Structure formats: structure tokens, C-alpha cells
Short mmCIF file of C-alpha atoms and ligand atoms in Angstrom, two decimals:
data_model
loop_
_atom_site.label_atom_id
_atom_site.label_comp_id
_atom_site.label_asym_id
_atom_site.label_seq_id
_atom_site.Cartn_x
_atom_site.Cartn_y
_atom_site.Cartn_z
CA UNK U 140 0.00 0.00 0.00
CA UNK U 141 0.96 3.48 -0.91
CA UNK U 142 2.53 5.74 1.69
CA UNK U 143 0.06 8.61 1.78
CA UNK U 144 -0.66 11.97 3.52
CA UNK U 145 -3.86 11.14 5.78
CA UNK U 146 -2.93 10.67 9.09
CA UNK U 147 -3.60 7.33 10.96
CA UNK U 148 -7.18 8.00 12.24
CA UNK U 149 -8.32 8.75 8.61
CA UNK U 150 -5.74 5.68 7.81
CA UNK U 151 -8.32 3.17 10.20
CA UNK U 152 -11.43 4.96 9.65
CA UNK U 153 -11.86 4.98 5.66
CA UNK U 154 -14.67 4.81 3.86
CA UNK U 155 -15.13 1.26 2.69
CA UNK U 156 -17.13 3.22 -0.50
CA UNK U 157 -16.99 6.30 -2.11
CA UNK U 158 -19.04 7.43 -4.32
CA UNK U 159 -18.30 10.51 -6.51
CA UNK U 160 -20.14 12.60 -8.77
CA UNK U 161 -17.83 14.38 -10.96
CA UNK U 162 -18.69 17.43 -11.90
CA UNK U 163 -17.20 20.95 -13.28
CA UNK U 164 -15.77 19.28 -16.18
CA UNK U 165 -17.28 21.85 -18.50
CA UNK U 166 -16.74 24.91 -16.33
CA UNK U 167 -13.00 23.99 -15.97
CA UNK U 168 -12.50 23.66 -19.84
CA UNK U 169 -14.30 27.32 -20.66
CA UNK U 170 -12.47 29.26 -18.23
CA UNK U 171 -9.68 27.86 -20.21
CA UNK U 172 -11.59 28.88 -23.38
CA UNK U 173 -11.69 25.11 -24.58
CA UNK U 174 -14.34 22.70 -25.59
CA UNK U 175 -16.09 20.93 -23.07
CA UNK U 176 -14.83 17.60 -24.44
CA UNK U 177 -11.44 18.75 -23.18
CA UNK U 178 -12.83 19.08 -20.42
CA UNK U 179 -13.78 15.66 -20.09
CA UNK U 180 -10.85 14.23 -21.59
CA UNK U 181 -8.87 15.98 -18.68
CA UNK U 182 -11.90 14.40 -16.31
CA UNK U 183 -11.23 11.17 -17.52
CA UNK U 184 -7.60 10.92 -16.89
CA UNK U 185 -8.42 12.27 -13.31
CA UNK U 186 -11.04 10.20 -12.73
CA UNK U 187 -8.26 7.43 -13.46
CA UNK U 188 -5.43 9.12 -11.22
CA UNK U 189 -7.73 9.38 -8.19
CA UNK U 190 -9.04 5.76 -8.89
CA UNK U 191 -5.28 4.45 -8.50
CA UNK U 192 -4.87 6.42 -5.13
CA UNK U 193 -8.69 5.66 -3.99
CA UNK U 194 -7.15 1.51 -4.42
CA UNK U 195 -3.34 2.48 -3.29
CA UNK U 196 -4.72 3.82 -0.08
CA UNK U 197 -7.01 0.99 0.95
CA UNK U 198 -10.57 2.07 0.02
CA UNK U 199 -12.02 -1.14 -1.84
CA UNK U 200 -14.80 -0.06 -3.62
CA UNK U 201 -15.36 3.43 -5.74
CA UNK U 202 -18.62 4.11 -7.77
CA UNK U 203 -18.12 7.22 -10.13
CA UNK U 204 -21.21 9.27 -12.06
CA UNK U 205 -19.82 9.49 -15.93
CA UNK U 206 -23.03 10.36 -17.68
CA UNK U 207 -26.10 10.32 -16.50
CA UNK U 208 -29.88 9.52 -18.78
CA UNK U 209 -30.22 13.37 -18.21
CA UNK U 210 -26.88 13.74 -19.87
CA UNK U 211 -27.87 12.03 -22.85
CA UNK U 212 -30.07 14.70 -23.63
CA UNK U 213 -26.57 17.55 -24.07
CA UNK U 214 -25.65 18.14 -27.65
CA UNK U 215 -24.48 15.64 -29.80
CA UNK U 216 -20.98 17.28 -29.88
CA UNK U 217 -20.62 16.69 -26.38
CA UNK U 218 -21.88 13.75 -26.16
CA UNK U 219 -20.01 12.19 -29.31
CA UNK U 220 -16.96 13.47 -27.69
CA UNK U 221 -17.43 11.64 -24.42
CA UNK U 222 -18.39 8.35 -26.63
CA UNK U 223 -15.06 8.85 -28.47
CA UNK U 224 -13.28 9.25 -25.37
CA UNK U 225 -14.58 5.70 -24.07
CA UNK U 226 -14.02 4.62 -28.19
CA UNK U 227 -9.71 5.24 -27.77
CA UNK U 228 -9.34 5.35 -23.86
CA UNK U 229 -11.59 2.95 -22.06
CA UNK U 230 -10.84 -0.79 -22.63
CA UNK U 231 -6.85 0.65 -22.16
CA UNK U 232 -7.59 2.51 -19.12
CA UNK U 233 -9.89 -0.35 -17.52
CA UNK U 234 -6.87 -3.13 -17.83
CA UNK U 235 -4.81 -0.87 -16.14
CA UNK U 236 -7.37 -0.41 -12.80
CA UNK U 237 -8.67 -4.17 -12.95
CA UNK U 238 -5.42 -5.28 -13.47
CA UNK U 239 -5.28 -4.51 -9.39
CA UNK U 240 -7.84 -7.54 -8.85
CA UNK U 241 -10.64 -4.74 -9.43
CA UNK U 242 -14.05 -6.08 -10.57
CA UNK U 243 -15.81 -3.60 -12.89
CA UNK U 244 -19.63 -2.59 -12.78
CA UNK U 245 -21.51 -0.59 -15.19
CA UNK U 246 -24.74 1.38 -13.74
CA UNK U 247 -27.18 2.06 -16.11
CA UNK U 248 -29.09 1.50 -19.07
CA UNK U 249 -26.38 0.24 -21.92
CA UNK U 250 -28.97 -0.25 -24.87
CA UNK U 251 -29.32 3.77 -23.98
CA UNK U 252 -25.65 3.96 -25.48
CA UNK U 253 -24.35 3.41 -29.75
CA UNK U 254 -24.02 -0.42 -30.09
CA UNK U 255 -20.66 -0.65 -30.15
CA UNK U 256 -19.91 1.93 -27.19
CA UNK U 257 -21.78 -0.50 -25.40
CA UNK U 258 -19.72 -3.49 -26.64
CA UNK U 259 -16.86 -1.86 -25.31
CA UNK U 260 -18.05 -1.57 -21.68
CA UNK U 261 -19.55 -4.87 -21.96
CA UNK U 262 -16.20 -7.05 -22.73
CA UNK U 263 -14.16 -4.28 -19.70
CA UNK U 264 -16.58 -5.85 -17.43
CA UNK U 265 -16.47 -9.53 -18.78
CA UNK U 266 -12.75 -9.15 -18.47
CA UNK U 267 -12.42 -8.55 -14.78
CA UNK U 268 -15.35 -10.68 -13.60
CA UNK U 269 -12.98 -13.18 -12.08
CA UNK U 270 -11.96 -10.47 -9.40
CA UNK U 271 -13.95 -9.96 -6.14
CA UNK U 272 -12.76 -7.85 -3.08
CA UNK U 273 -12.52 -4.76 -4.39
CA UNK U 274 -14.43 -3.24 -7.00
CA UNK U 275 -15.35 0.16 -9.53
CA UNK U 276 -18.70 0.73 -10.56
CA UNK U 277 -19.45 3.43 -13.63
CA UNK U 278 -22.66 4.95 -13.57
CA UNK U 279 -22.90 5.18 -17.63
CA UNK U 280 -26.30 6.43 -19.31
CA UNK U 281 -27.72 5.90 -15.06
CA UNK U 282 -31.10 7.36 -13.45
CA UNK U 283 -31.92 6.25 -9.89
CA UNK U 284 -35.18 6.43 -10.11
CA UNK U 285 -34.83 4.47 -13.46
CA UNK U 286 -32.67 2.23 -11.30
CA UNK U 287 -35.09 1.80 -8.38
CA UNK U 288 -38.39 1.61 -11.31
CA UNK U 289 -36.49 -1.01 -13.30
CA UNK U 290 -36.21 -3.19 -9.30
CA UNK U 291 -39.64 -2.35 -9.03
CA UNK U 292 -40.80 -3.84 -12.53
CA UNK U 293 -38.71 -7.00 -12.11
CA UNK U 294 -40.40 -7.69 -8.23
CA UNK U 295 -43.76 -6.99 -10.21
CA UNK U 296 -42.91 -10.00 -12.32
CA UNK U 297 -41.54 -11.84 -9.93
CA UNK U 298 -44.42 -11.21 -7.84
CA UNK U 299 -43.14 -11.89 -4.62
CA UNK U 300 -43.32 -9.95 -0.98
CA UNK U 301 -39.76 -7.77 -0.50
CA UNK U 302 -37.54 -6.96 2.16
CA UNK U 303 -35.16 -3.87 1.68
CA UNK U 304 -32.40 -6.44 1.58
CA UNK U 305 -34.22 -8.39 -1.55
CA UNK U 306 -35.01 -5.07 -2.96
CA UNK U 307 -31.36 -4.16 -3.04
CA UNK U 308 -30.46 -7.09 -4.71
CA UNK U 309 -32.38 -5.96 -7.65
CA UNK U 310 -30.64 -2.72 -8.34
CA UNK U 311 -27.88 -2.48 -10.33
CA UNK U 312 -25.58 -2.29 -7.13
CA UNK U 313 -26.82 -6.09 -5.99
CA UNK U 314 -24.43 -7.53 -3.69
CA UNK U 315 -22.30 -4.49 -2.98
CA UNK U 316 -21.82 -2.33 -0.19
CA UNK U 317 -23.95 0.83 -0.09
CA UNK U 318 -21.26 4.01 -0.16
CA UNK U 319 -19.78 5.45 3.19
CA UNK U 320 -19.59 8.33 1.43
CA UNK U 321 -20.32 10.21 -1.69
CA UNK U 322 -17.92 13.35 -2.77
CA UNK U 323 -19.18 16.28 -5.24
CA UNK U 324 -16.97 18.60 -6.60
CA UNK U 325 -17.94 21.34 -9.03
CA UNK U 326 -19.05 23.46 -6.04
CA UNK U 327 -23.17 22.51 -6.23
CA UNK U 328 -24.52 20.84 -3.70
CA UNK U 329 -27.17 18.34 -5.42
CA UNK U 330 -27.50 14.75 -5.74
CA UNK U 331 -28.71 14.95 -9.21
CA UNK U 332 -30.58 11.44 -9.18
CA UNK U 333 -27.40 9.39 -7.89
CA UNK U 334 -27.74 6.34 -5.71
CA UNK U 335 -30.87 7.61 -4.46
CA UNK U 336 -31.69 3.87 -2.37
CA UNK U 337 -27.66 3.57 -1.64
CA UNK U 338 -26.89 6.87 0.05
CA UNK U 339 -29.71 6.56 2.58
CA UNK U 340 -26.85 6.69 4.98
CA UNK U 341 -24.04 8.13 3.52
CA UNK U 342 -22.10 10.94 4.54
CA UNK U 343 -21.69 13.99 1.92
CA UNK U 344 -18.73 15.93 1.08
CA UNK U 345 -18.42 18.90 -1.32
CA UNK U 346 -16.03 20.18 -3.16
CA UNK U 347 -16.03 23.74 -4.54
CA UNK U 348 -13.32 22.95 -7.46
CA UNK U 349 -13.91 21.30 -10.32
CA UNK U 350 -13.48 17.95 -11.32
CA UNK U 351 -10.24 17.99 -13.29
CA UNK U 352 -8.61 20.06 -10.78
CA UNK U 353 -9.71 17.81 -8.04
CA UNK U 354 -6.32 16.34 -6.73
CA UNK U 355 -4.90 13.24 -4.91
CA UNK U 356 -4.83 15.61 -1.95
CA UNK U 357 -8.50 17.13 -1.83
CA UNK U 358 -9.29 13.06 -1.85
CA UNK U 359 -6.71 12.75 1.35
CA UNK U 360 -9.32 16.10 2.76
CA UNK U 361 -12.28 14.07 2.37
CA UNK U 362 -10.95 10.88 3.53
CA UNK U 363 -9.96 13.01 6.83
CA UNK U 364 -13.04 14.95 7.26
CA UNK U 365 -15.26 11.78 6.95
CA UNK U 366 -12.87 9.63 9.25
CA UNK U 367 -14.55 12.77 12.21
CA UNK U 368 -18.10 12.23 11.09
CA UNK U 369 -20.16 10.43 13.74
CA UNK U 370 -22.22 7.83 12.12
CA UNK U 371 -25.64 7.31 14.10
CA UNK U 372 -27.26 5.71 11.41
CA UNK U 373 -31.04 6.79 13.43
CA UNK U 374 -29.38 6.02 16.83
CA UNK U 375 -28.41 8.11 19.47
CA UNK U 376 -24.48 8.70 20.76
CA UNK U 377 -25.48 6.43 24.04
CA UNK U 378 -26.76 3.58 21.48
CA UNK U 379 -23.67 3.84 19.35
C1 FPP O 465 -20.18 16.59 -15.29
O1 FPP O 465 -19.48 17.80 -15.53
C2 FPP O 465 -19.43 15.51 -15.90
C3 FPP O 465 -19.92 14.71 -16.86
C4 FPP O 465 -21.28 14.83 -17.41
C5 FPP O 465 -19.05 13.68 -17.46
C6 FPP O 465 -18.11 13.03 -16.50
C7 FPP O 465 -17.12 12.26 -17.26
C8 FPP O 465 -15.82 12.12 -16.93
C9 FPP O 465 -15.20 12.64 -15.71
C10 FPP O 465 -14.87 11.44 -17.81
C11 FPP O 465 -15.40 10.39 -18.66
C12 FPP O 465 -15.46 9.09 -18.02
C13 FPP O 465 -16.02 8.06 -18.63
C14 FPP O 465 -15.96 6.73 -18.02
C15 FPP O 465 -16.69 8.20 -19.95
P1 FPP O 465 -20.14 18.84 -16.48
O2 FPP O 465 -19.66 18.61 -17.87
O3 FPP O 465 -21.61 18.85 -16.30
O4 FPP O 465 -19.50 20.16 -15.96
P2 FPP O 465 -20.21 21.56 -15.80
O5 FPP O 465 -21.19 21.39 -14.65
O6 FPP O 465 -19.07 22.43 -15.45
O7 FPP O 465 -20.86 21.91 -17.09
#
């Protein structure tokens, strides 16, 4: 494991998920007077550098938001860029992350994405099914509510009674821990239909900068400021 700056509480109190929603992409490529698929593109290869350090430090499981059904509706120039970006980058950049025993989930609707974008997710996450232990869910083309309607529809034909645990297993997320904590940067302070059911308990942290500027060390800050949260899950301190 990677020597790192949190300090040993953080070190024995990390989130065993984090959840991020990566925003400011766009922002951060026009104050620069680019395109906002630059912006992505720059996004991306974050996304990947904070994934390494996420694994290097000991968290075990990381779900990030890449494009949401609401996204789909952007212009096509946007969105063709971020396609392209999964076209030349993704099956390259997914060896690399897997390759550290990480099992890869996509969230989301693929048949929402072009055929063969869809191929390409579809073999990234054939090719590290073998791993367990640690994992990285993408939420690609992903609604919650779609998420949680899509459960809903498949208990309907199932037609059986459910608990919240058997309910759970029908989302996307089946079988995985619900995140610890979920970090937005891009300075709003929204959920913007993300793990709606999952983050019933989670803790929130906000970032005002944007996502390609968001460093190894502003994901040390959140890993500290969550390791002081008090988790009372409904209870009270005395229960705890
Ligand atoms: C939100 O920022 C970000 C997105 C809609 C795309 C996120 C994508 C990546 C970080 C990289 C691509 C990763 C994969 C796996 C395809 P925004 O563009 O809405 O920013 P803004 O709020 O500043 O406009």
C-alpha cells in the first residue's frame, strides 16, 4: 500500500465506499476557453489518477457518475466526444485499474448507449469478472429512479413480498456495499438522481473545485473529514 498523507485516524477509519459525482468538467474547460470535451478528456484521466490512489490507499470499492440519462439529452458534440473518449481510452484505461484484482460494474441502461460503445463496456466488465474484493462501478447512461423503477418492474414479475435487503439485490448495485460516502466537486450541492436507495446513509462531502482540478490531496481532505463524522445511522451517541 501506498505511503500517503492522511494521518492514521483517517488511515483506520476509511470509507469502505466512495461514491463521486464528478462534476465541473465543462466549467474547468471554458475558463480555459476550450471545448467541453477537453474538459472531459482531462476528467477522464483524473477520474483514473484518483481511482489508482482511492485503491493504493485501501478504500475497496469506488462508484463514479460518468453520464447520467439526463446527460444524454446535451448536444451531440458533447456527447459524441465523451463516446469517443470511451471509443480510444476505455478498454486501455480499464486493464490498467482491474489489473489490481478490481471487478468492474456498469450502472445504467447500456442499450441507452451506440451499439458498439456499449460493446466496449460490456467485454471491460467480462474481463475482470474473475476479481472480487474490491471493486469500480461506472454509472454510464444511469437514473436512480430508473434504477429503483427497473427493481420495481422486475419484483412486479416476480411477484413476490420484499424486504429492503431483496429489494437491493435488484438494483444495479446487488451484492455491494452501499457508499460510506459520496464526494461532489464542481461546487453545487445536489445529488442529481445518484444512488438515491444507496446513500440513505451516507455521509456527503463537497467540493467547490472542479473535477479535473480535483487532486490526490482534496481526496486525502475528504478521507480526513469523513474519518470525524459520527455515524448514528437513526441512533443516538449512548446507542452507538
Ligand atoms: C459533469 O461535468 C461531468 C460529466 C457529465 C461527465 C463526467 C465524465 C468524466 C469525468 C470522464 C469520462 C469518463 C467516462 C468513463 C466516460 P459537467 O460537464 O456537467 O460540468 P459543468 O457542470 O461544469 O458543465
Amino acid at each position: 500500500m501506498k505511503r500517503n498523507k492522511i494521518d492514521g485516524e483517517a488511515q483506520k477509519r476509511l470509507p469502505r465506499h466512495v461514491a463521486i459525482i464528478m462534476d465541473g468538467n465543462g466549467r474547468w474547460a471554458k475558463r480555459r476557453l476550450m471545448p467541453r470535451s477537453y474538459g472531459h478528456r482531462k476528467g477522464m484521466d483524473r477520474m483514473i489518477g484518483l481511482l489508482e490512489h482511492a485503491y493504493d490507499i485501501g478504500v475497496p470499492y469506488v462508484t463514479v457518475y460518468a453520464l447520467s440519462t439526463e446527460n444524454l439529452e446535451r448536444p451531440k458534440e458533447e456527447l459524441d466526444g465523451l463516446f469517443d473518449l470511451i471509443r480510444t481510452h476505455f478498454a486501455e484505461y480499464m486493464k490498467k485499474i482491474c489489473a489490481r484484482g478490481v471487478r468492474l460494474r456498469i450502472l445504467g441502461d447500456p442499450s441507452l448507449l451506440p451499439a458498439d460503445v456499449a460493446e466496449i463496456i460490456r467485454k471491460a466488465e467480462e474481463d475482470s469478472a474473475g476479481y472480487e474484493g474490491k471493486g469500480l462501478n461506472i454509472a454510464l447512461a444511469y437514473g436512480s429512479r430508473a434504477e429503483i423503477v427497473r427493481a420495481a418492474n422486475i419484483a412486479v414479475s416476480r411477484g413476490k413480498t420484499l424486504t429492503e435487503e431483496s429489494f437491493a439485490d435488484l438494483l444495479y448495485t446487488g451484492g455491494l456495499p452501499d457508499p460510506d460516502l459520496v464526494i461532489r466537486t464542481g461546487k453545487e450541492k445536489r445529488i442529481s438522481n445518484f444512488l438515491l436507495w444507496q446513500a440513505a446513509y451516507a455521509e456527503f462531502y463537497f467540493s467547490d473545485k472542479m473535477f479535473p482540478e480535483f487532486s490526490d490531496g482534496d481526496f486525502d481532505e475528504a478521507m480526513e473529514a469523513f474519518s470525524k463524522r459520527v455515524r448514528r445511522f437513526g441512533k443516538t451517541d449512548e446507542q452507538l
